[in-house]
């Protein structure tokens, strides 16, 4: 009977790994505390930049009449998002506010 040394070490290594579990570190996410009103008085917030993005958020079907024939089209729904970034030069902090400015439909329908 011939024993393959590589396979033997592989089996021993796998058995060792299964019998001794490895502790993985937890994710490094931290909860950041929000500034209180007392902290806001000490900050010198100035508007740093404003960014507008339009993203597609969905679609739906609608019907309309054309030359006495009922037809169906797909209306794509977009949302225009405004993001304002503020900067405090005293503490070198930034904060941002994001809001949906408008919802846009690609088709004219009611």
PDB file of C-alpha atoms in Angstrom:
ATOM      1  CA  UNK A   1       0.000   0.000   0.000  1.00  0.00           C
ATOM      2  CA  UNK A   2       1.466   3.329  -1.101  1.00  0.00           C
ATOM      3  CA  UNK A   3       0.546   6.450   0.874  1.00  0.00           C
ATOM      4  CA  UNK A   4       0.803   9.784  -0.890  1.00  0.00           C
ATOM      5  CA  UNK A   5       2.583  12.174   1.469  1.00  0.00           C
ATOM      6  CA  UNK A   6       0.943  15.318   0.000  1.00  0.00           C
ATOM      7  CA  UNK A   7      -2.554  13.908   0.499  1.00  0.00           C
ATOM      8  CA  UNK A   8      -1.663  12.831   4.051  1.00  0.00           C
ATOM      9  CA  UNK A   9      -0.485  16.341   4.985  1.00  0.00           C
ATOM     10  CA  UNK A  10      -3.577  17.827   3.336  1.00  0.00           C
ATOM     11  CA  UNK A  11      -5.894  15.583   5.391  1.00  0.00           C
ATOM     12  CA  UNK A  12      -4.005  16.347   8.613  1.00  0.00           C
ATOM     13  CA  UNK A  13      -4.060  20.087   7.862  1.00  0.00           C
ATOM     14  CA  UNK A  14      -7.796  20.082   7.134  1.00  0.00           C
ATOM     15  CA  UNK A  15      -8.501  18.113  10.309  1.00  0.00           C
ATOM     16  CA  UNK A  16      -6.410  20.602  12.289  1.00  0.00           C
ATOM     17  CA  UNK A  17      -8.241  23.589  10.774  1.00  0.00           C
ATOM     18  CA  UNK A  18     -11.654  22.076  11.498  1.00  0.00           C
ATOM     19  CA  UNK A  19     -10.834  21.191  15.091  1.00  0.00           C
ATOM     20  CA  UNK A  20      -9.422  24.645  15.978  1.00  0.00           C
ATOM     21  CA  UNK A  21     -11.778  27.420  14.863  1.00  0.00           C
ATOM     22  CA  UNK A  22     -10.214  30.701  13.863  1.00  0.00           C
ATOM     23  CA  UNK A  23     -11.529  33.847  15.548  1.00  0.00           C
ATOM     24  CA  UNK A  24     -12.004  36.558  12.959  1.00  0.00           C
ATOM     25  CA  UNK A  25     -12.065  40.189  14.066  1.00  0.00           C
ATOM     26  CA  UNK A  26     -15.439  41.895  14.060  1.00  0.00           C
ATOM     27  CA  UNK A  27     -16.283  44.545  11.513  1.00  0.00           C
ATOM     28  CA  UNK A  28     -14.847  47.939  12.341  1.00  0.00           C
ATOM     29  CA  UNK A  29     -18.069  49.911  11.977  1.00  0.00           C
ATOM     30  CA  UNK A  30     -18.630  52.510  14.641  1.00  0.00           C
ATOM     31  CA  UNK A  31     -21.679  54.512  15.534  1.00  0.00           C
ATOM     32  CA  UNK A  32     -20.893  58.198  15.268  1.00  0.00           C
ATOM     33  CA  UNK A  33     -22.646  60.446  17.713  1.00  0.00           C
ATOM     34  CA  UNK A  34     -24.691  63.296  16.279  1.00  0.00           C
ATOM     35  CA  UNK A  35     -23.736  66.823  17.215  1.00  0.00           C
ATOM     36  CA  UNK A  36     -25.941  68.298  19.897  1.00  0.00           C
ATOM     37  CA  UNK A  37     -27.245  71.850  19.757  1.00  0.00           C
ATOM     38  CA  UNK A  38     -24.482  72.974  22.121  1.00  0.00           C
ATOM     39  CA  UNK A  39     -21.876  71.620  19.684  1.00  0.00           C
ATOM     40  CA  UNK A  40     -23.605  73.284  16.723  1.00  0.00           C
ATOM     41  CA  UNK A  41     -23.123  76.686  18.335  1.00  0.00           C
ATOM     42  CA  UNK A  42     -19.375  76.159  18.354  1.00  0.00           C
ATOM     43  CA  UNK A  43     -19.170  75.101  14.705  1.00  0.00           C
ATOM     44  CA  UNK A  44     -18.714  77.516  11.849  1.00  0.00           C
ATOM     45  CA  UNK A  45     -20.666  75.636   9.149  1.00  0.00           C
ATOM     46  CA  UNK A  46     -20.230  77.038   5.659  1.00  0.00           C
ATOM     47  CA  UNK A  47     -21.705  75.608   2.471  1.00  0.00           C
ATOM     48  CA  UNK A  48     -18.818  73.905   0.684  1.00  0.00           C
ATOM     49  CA  UNK A  49     -20.439  72.348  -2.378  1.00  0.00           C
ATOM     50  CA  UNK A  50     -23.781  71.406  -3.900  1.00  0.00           C
ATOM     51  CA  UNK A  51     -24.231  68.360  -6.126  1.00  0.00           C
ATOM     52  CA  UNK A  52     -27.246  67.249  -8.176  1.00  0.00           C
ATOM     53  CA  UNK A  53     -27.738  63.650  -9.321  1.00  0.00           C
ATOM     54  CA  UNK A  54     -30.573  62.107 -11.299  1.00  0.00           C
ATOM     55  CA  UNK A  55     -31.138  58.397 -10.725  1.00  0.00           C
ATOM     56  CA  UNK A  56     -33.701  55.996 -12.168  1.00  0.00           C
ATOM     57  CA  UNK A  57     -35.880  54.657  -9.368  1.00  0.00           C
ATOM     58  CA  UNK A  58     -38.460  52.615 -11.231  1.00  0.00           C
ATOM     59  CA  UNK A  59     -40.861  52.334 -14.129  1.00  0.00           C
ATOM     60  CA  UNK A  60     -44.482  51.558 -14.868  1.00  0.00           C
ATOM     61  CA  UNK A  61     -46.709  50.872 -17.836  1.00  0.00           C
ATOM     62  CA  UNK A  62     -49.374  53.300 -19.050  1.00  0.00           C
ATOM     63  CA  UNK A  63     -51.872  53.204 -21.888  1.00  0.00           C
ATOM     64  CA  UNK A  64     -52.924  55.917 -24.291  1.00  0.00           C
ATOM     65  CA  UNK A  65     -54.992  56.247 -27.453  1.00  0.00           C
ATOM     66  CA  UNK A  66     -53.378  56.957 -30.829  1.00  0.00           C
ATOM     67  CA  UNK A  67     -55.483  57.008 -34.007  1.00  0.00           C
ATOM     68  CA  UNK A  68     -58.293  55.167 -32.208  1.00  0.00           C
ATOM     69  CA  UNK A  69     -55.879  52.374 -31.208  1.00  0.00           C
ATOM     70  CA  UNK A  70     -55.033  51.677 -27.592  1.00  0.00           C
ATOM     71  CA  UNK A  71     -51.260  51.506 -27.096  1.00  0.00           C
ATOM     72  CA  UNK A  72     -49.019  50.836 -24.090  1.00  0.00           C
ATOM     73  CA  UNK A  73     -45.725  52.475 -23.191  1.00  0.00           C
ATOM     74  CA  UNK A  74     -43.231  52.282 -20.359  1.00  0.00           C
ATOM     75  CA  UNK A  75     -42.711  55.387 -18.263  1.00  0.00           C
ATOM     76  CA  UNK A  76     -39.356  55.577 -16.501  1.00  0.00           C
ATOM     77  CA  UNK A  77     -39.321  57.348 -13.141  1.00  0.00           C
ATOM     78  CA  UNK A  78     -36.300  59.426 -12.159  1.00  0.00           C
ATOM     79  CA  UNK A  79     -35.566  61.318  -8.979  1.00  0.00           C
ATOM     80  CA  UNK A  80     -33.376  64.394  -8.821  1.00  0.00           C
ATOM     81  CA  UNK A  81     -31.316  64.339  -5.624  1.00  0.00           C
ATOM     82  CA  UNK A  82     -29.602  67.375  -4.133  1.00  0.00           C
ATOM     83  CA  UNK A  83     -26.638  66.917  -1.790  1.00  0.00           C
ATOM     84  CA  UNK A  84     -25.192  69.885   0.077  1.00  0.00           C
ATOM     85  CA  UNK A  85     -21.837  69.515   1.850  1.00  0.00           C
ATOM     86  CA  UNK A  86     -20.991  71.817   4.742  1.00  0.00           C
ATOM     87  CA  UNK A  87     -17.510  72.408   6.177  1.00  0.00           C
ATOM     88  CA  UNK A  88     -16.426  73.696   9.593  1.00  0.00           C
ATOM     89  CA  UNK A  89     -12.998  75.297   9.369  1.00  0.00           C
ATOM     90  CA  UNK A  90     -12.641  75.448  13.164  1.00  0.00           C
ATOM     91  CA  UNK A  91     -12.845  71.673  13.752  1.00  0.00           C
ATOM     92  CA  UNK A  92     -12.085  70.455  10.210  1.00  0.00           C
ATOM     93  CA  UNK A  93     -15.459  68.620  10.156  1.00  0.00           C
ATOM     94  CA  UNK A  94     -17.836  68.040   7.289  1.00  0.00           C
ATOM     95  CA  UNK A  95     -21.509  67.169   7.207  1.00  0.00           C
ATOM     96  CA  UNK A  96     -23.953  66.654   4.368  1.00  0.00           C
ATOM     97  CA  UNK A  97     -27.672  66.939   3.777  1.00  0.00           C
ATOM     98  CA  UNK A  98     -29.401  64.971   1.035  1.00  0.00           C
ATOM     99  CA  UNK A  99     -32.946  65.507  -0.187  1.00  0.00           C
ATOM    100  CA  UNK A 100     -35.121  64.473  -3.117  1.00  0.00           C
ATOM    101  CA  UNK A 101     -35.821  67.642  -5.090  1.00  0.00           C
ATOM    102  CA  UNK A 102     -38.277  66.329  -7.663  1.00  0.00           C
ATOM    103  CA  UNK A 103     -39.683  63.190  -9.265  1.00  0.00           C
ATOM    104  CA  UNK A 104     -39.583  63.119 -13.069  1.00  0.00           C
ATOM    105  CA  UNK A 105     -41.667  60.861 -15.330  1.00  0.00           C
ATOM    106  CA  UNK A 106     -40.372  60.221 -18.862  1.00  0.00           C
ATOM    107  CA  UNK A 107     -43.870  59.959 -20.344  1.00  0.00           C
ATOM    108  CA  UNK A 108     -46.620  62.553 -20.337  1.00  0.00           C
ATOM    109  CA  UNK A 109     -49.567  60.819 -18.761  1.00  0.00           C
ATOM    110  CA  UNK A 110     -52.021  61.440 -15.973  1.00  0.00           C
TER     111      UNK A 110
END
